[in-house]
């Protein structure tokens, strides 16, 4: 006897997405596209593979993403490449490389796609995950910040998530942040013995990183607040962002120790959490202003603001809270051909129905495998088919078919040319 071959499994942290979840993901993506379009955003698609140096320069050498989480590989020319851990750096690279400011005077872009981070897998944290994100270039006005956050709230509502918790902060600009960093470093030094090993290292490279630590929350609860160190320009900018958010009727809370885990931000940063009623405490979305990044990556100085939403986390929340009705399922029609001679006319009828019912959200299928009526009906039932369209020798002679309404448990015979209008009528009647 030959040994059974060992089965190959998914790579750690990677997930298959089963049809029900994939359908939910598509629906969320479709909603996001609609919302982006209504705020005048255009889609941009950027590569999954970029030079690793892009993320080192953009996200920052001292960040967890760059230090520990990048999926790095070397190509045959010994170039160091990286599976993108986030979307902003790639969009900025593209903005500069393709001179997008010239072609798109209102440079508002969105993207939907997979990102890769070698994080320790746990609930809501994956090594491959999907971000729905946007980047808005060229508008330094606080209005751009608040409009983007308002757009995100609008998207959550469209997805049936009425309440989210928005935390905002301002981390200042390159002018005033050094003063905050110095104060923070002094505070961290005073707490040194209580800090975890990671934070002791982080302190040296970038003290702001320590505020992101999940382990040292307690010791850091008295850390200085970034808002106490803002220069006048940053302070008034922050005040305007908050006033504009109120104008958009967006509710938010201020978190003066919110700093984000990526280095490119300046001024406004924000994170969105499920409302306190919902279970998980992972951020559903996050973003902020990054006015120096374009220049830092070799372009002309350009203000910018963006965010990214984690699709899987949003899906989990929707499933936990049943925020939207189950997917608008297609009404399904199951074709049953009885006997060899019914096969061809049934397939022809199925093709016609597909054409005639286009746009009606129906799916039409059949196995055409010559099994008994009983076993085909059983399958139709288990698929949740709403209608069965049955053709046997009697129907063939009359150029007709039986339409069985599985919900009403009734059946009627129709001439084949009348079937689609009958089904359309039923769909309208029942609003299925
Ligand atoms: P981020 O906070 O690193 O920001 O990620 C944004 C969102 O992606 C998170 O709030 C979360 O929902 C999701 N996410 C991140 N890591 C994981 C993971 N391992 N598993 C599942 N979901 C995850 C950025 O990436 C910035 N590029 C956002 C941005 C755009 N800022 C300006 N423009």
XYZ file of C-alpha atoms in Angstrom, residues 37-407:
371
model
C -17.106 57.956 -6.101
C -19.602 60.213 -4.363
C -16.693 62.072 -2.713
C -14.901 62.353 -6.060
C -12.174 59.768 -5.420
C -10.721 57.708 -8.292
C -9.332 54.222 -7.952
C -5.608 53.593 -8.151
C -4.034 50.130 -8.285
C -0.463 49.832 -7.161
C 1.859 46.802 -7.080
C 1.999 44.377 -4.186
C 5.787 44.224 -4.517
C 7.863 47.341 -3.978
C 11.487 47.995 -3.063
C 11.907 47.466 0.670
C 13.643 50.839 0.873
C 10.324 52.549 0.062
C 8.824 51.388 3.347
C 12.037 51.912 5.304
C 12.006 55.546 4.193
C 8.251 56.137 4.442
C 6.976 54.072 7.364
C 10.230 54.526 9.292
C 13.176 52.381 10.375
C 12.213 52.350 14.051
C 8.641 51.138 13.540
C 7.424 47.633 14.308
C 6.283 47.277 10.691
C 9.758 47.853 9.284
C 11.732 46.262 12.111
C 9.783 43.064 12.536
C 6.906 42.654 10.150
C 7.990 43.076 6.553
C 7.835 40.090 4.211
C 11.119 40.712 2.462
C 12.525 38.771 -0.482
C 15.468 39.161 -2.777
C 15.066 38.925 -6.541
C 17.568 37.331 -8.907
C 19.414 40.613 -9.232
C 19.820 40.746 -5.447
C 17.390 43.640 -5.147
C 15.583 43.667 -1.822
C 11.830 43.671 -2.350
C 8.951 43.719 0.074
C 5.318 42.627 -0.002
C 3.596 45.912 0.776
C 2.675 46.188 4.476
C 0.430 49.209 3.775
C -0.811 51.323 0.869
C 0.237 54.912 1.529
C 3.931 54.572 0.662
C 3.150 52.959 -2.708
C 0.531 55.555 -3.607
C 2.974 58.349 -2.766
C 5.681 56.667 -4.857
C 3.224 56.462 -7.743
C 2.095 60.060 -7.241
C 5.681 61.221 -7.660
C 6.748 58.732 -10.352
C 3.707 59.349 -12.560
C 3.444 63.046 -11.901
C -0.146 62.584 -10.820
C -0.563 66.155 -9.578
C -0.401 67.339 -13.206
C -2.906 64.831 -14.514
C -5.276 65.009 -11.568
C -5.538 68.529 -10.179
C -7.859 67.151 -7.503
C -5.673 64.230 -6.466
C -8.060 62.005 -4.508
C -7.285 58.316 -4.840
C -8.597 55.152 -3.259
C -7.347 51.578 -3.269
C -8.579 48.192 -2.183
C -6.147 45.337 -1.862
C -4.103 42.897 0.192
C -1.362 44.014 2.583
C 1.177 41.790 4.333
C 2.632 42.037 7.816
C 4.413 39.229 9.637
C 2.653 39.971 12.910
C 1.941 37.343 15.539
C -1.384 35.986 14.301
C -4.321 36.456 16.677
C -7.983 37.383 16.461
C -8.353 40.344 14.110
C -4.650 40.353 13.251
C -3.574 38.538 10.108
C -0.463 38.293 8.026
C -2.419 38.933 4.860
C -5.295 41.367 5.252
C -7.203 43.741 3.020
C -7.154 47.488 3.293
C -9.687 49.854 1.819
C -7.858 53.150 1.858
C -7.774 56.656 0.456
C -5.139 59.327 -0.058
C -5.902 62.985 -0.757
C -3.008 65.121 -2.019
C -2.570 68.853 -2.282
C -5.084 70.144 0.258
C -3.547 71.515 3.448
C -6.861 72.852 4.739
C -8.232 71.295 7.938
C -11.365 70.743 5.883
C -9.571 67.899 4.013
C -8.967 66.136 7.345
C -12.529 66.426 8.546
C -14.117 65.683 5.178
C -12.116 62.439 4.984
C -13.142 61.401 8.487
C -16.760 62.307 7.678
C -16.533 60.186 4.520
C -15.370 57.252 6.609
C -18.264 57.674 9.042
C -20.605 57.829 6.059
C -19.117 54.569 4.744
C -19.564 52.843 8.119
C -23.213 53.927 8.159
C -23.710 52.625 4.626
C -22.389 49.300 5.911
C -24.986 49.306 8.691
C -22.489 50.273 11.404
C -24.250 53.301 12.880
C -21.920 53.955 15.764
C -18.142 54.003 15.809
C -15.743 55.597 18.239
C -13.382 58.087 16.647
C -10.260 59.084 18.517
C -8.295 62.038 17.257
C -5.137 63.860 18.186
C -2.585 66.252 16.783
C 1.053 65.213 16.976
C 2.358 68.545 15.738
C 4.800 69.315 12.961
C 8.588 68.985 12.528
C 8.848 72.407 14.211
C 7.117 71.580 17.473
C 7.364 67.799 17.728
C 11.012 67.723 18.894
C 9.936 69.545 22.074
C 7.310 66.920 22.700
C 9.757 64.126 21.965
C 12.225 65.570 24.447
C 9.572 65.826 27.185
C 8.435 62.312 26.463
C 11.980 60.999 26.587
C 12.493 62.637 29.947
C 9.309 61.009 31.229
C 10.288 57.598 29.814
C 13.698 57.848 31.428
C 12.051 58.474 34.768
C 10.007 55.294 34.298
C 12.755 53.252 32.718
C 12.755 50.386 35.216
C 8.986 49.821 34.701
C 9.154 49.690 30.912
C 9.276 46.552 28.787
C 12.420 45.652 26.866
C 10.891 46.815 23.587
C 10.062 50.230 24.979
C 13.560 50.663 26.393
C 14.847 50.187 22.837
C 12.075 52.293 21.289
C 12.924 55.183 23.606
C 16.295 55.610 22.017
C 15.164 55.499 18.393
C 11.813 57.233 18.612
C 10.197 57.875 21.991
C 6.762 58.339 20.383
C 6.764 54.643 19.558
C 6.604 53.769 23.262
C 3.098 55.270 23.470
C 1.925 52.527 21.112
C 3.007 49.811 23.535
C 0.271 47.459 24.658
C 2.245 46.118 27.654
C 3.231 49.381 29.298
C -0.135 51.117 29.193
C -0.318 51.510 32.943
C 3.143 53.079 33.331
C 2.497 55.387 30.382
C -0.881 56.665 31.474
C 0.743 59.805 32.932
C 2.973 60.473 29.923
C 3.007 64.043 28.593
C 0.314 64.891 26.057
C 1.289 65.873 22.531
C -1.298 68.653 22.497
C 0.533 70.481 25.298
C 3.515 71.037 23.020
C 1.857 72.190 19.789
C 3.150 75.363 18.164
C 0.633 78.093 17.504
C 0.040 77.070 13.886
C -0.535 73.414 14.818
C -2.799 74.381 17.701
C -5.041 76.531 15.534
C -4.998 73.875 12.804
C -6.158 71.288 15.338
C -8.902 73.612 16.596
C -10.149 74.056 13.045
C -10.143 70.323 12.366
C -12.300 69.812 15.443
C -14.636 72.672 14.488
C -15.002 71.249 10.963
C -15.739 67.806 12.348
C -18.543 69.321 14.387
C -19.781 71.038 11.243
C -19.923 67.585 9.611
C -21.736 66.353 12.735
C -19.038 63.775 13.380
C -18.722 62.773 17.019
C -15.190 62.162 18.256
C -13.122 61.957 21.401
C -9.701 63.453 21.851
C -6.872 61.154 22.849
C -3.806 63.326 23.489
C -1.549 60.255 23.647
C -2.576 58.791 20.298
C 0.523 58.661 18.093
C 0.118 55.849 15.477
C 2.624 53.158 14.572
C 3.939 54.754 11.372
C 6.421 57.625 11.245
C 5.079 59.723 8.380
C 2.296 61.552 10.205
C 2.165 65.170 11.203
C -0.662 67.131 12.841
C -3.984 65.235 12.745
C -3.977 61.509 13.486
C -7.057 59.412 14.142
C -8.239 55.885 14.810
C -11.694 54.373 14.562
C -12.883 51.693 17.002
C -16.084 49.716 17.284
C -18.510 51.544 19.594
C -17.884 50.570 23.211
C -20.863 48.210 23.021
C -19.188 45.992 20.426
C -16.678 43.299 21.381
C -13.246 43.780 19.827
C -10.934 46.659 20.671
C -8.805 46.560 17.510
C -8.930 49.647 15.315
C -11.281 49.279 12.374
C -9.582 52.073 10.480
C -6.915 54.671 11.026
C -5.057 57.457 9.305
C -4.000 61.049 9.404
C -2.119 63.879 7.781
C 1.321 63.342 6.262
C 2.481 66.688 4.914
C 6.180 65.843 4.641
C 6.088 62.368 3.097
C 5.883 63.335 -0.588
C 8.967 65.500 -0.234
C 10.707 62.897 1.888
C 10.275 60.380 -0.936
C 11.684 62.741 -3.571
C 8.654 64.722 -4.736
C 7.702 68.355 -4.347
C 6.430 69.382 -0.947
C 2.734 68.391 -0.970
C 0.292 68.183 1.911
C -1.704 64.966 2.126
C -4.270 63.166 4.213
C -5.519 59.581 4.159
C -6.818 56.567 5.976
C -7.089 52.800 5.635
C -9.804 50.493 6.899
C -9.150 46.838 7.722
C -11.694 44.873 5.721
C -11.472 41.677 7.821
C -12.042 43.575 11.065
C -15.054 45.322 9.589
C -16.404 41.977 8.380
C -16.008 40.491 11.853
C -17.890 43.384 13.371
C -20.676 43.060 10.815
C -20.939 39.360 11.593
C -20.838 39.914 15.361
C -23.444 42.626 15.344
C -25.432 41.428 12.314
C -25.145 45.020 11.223
C -26.389 44.418 7.719
C -28.921 41.842 6.699
C -27.392 38.756 5.362
C -26.187 39.326 1.854
C -28.783 40.266 -0.667
C -28.754 36.705 -1.832
C -29.467 36.008 -5.439
C -32.749 34.223 -5.947
C -31.823 30.911 -7.305
C -33.470 28.896 -10.033
C -32.662 25.222 -10.351
C -33.142 23.552 -13.744
C -34.206 19.909 -13.849
C -34.129 17.960 -17.091
C -35.810 14.543 -16.999
C -34.566 12.176 -19.652
C -31.899 12.587 -22.311
C -34.154 14.268 -24.832
C -34.971 17.078 -22.348
C -31.323 17.940 -21.868
C -30.745 20.185 -24.876
C -34.028 22.126 -24.639
C -33.428 22.640 -20.887
C -29.980 24.026 -21.437
C -31.376 26.289 -24.177
C -34.111 27.462 -21.799
C -31.511 28.084 -19.071
C -29.436 30.233 -21.450
C -32.523 32.196 -22.463
C -33.563 32.722 -18.851
C -30.104 34.006 -17.996
C -30.348 36.542 -20.795
C -33.909 37.537 -20.126
C -33.476 37.884 -16.361
C -30.241 39.839 -16.561
C -30.172 42.486 -13.853
C -32.786 40.688 -11.724
C -30.280 39.243 -9.242
C -31.045 35.640 -10.019
C -28.642 32.772 -10.291
C -29.530 29.812 -12.467
C -27.994 26.412 -12.193
C -28.633 22.724 -12.704
C -26.608 19.533 -12.573
C -27.969 17.899 -15.747
C -26.608 14.634 -14.475
C -29.572 12.364 -15.239
C -30.258 11.676 -11.575
C -33.797 11.026 -10.428
C -36.277 13.860 -9.981
C -36.218 13.181 -6.234
C -32.474 13.548 -5.804
C -32.353 16.674 -7.992
C -35.168 18.225 -5.949
C -33.313 17.367 -2.774
C -30.255 19.188 -4.054
C -32.373 22.185 -5.137
C -33.794 22.316 -1.632
C -30.436 22.170 0.062
C -29.228 25.012 -2.180
C -32.184 27.081 -1.038
C -33.487 27.364 -4.601
C -36.580 29.517 -4.854
C -37.791 28.030 -8.149
C -37.279 24.761 -9.968
C -37.870 24.736 -13.706
C -38.623 21.179 -14.731
C -38.750 19.709 -18.215
C -39.813 16.128 -18.904
C -41.187 14.401 -21.975
C -44.717 15.822 -21.593
C -43.459 19.383 -21.335
C -41.152 18.818 -24.280
C -44.032 17.946 -26.530
C -45.860 21.100 -25.506
C -42.770 23.319 -25.648
C -43.415 24.138 -22.001
C -41.889 23.643 -18.564
C -43.121 23.345 -15.010
C -42.200 26.176 -12.677
C -42.240 25.002 -9.092
C -42.285 27.743 -6.486
C -40.393 26.110 -3.627
C -41.559 28.672 -1.076
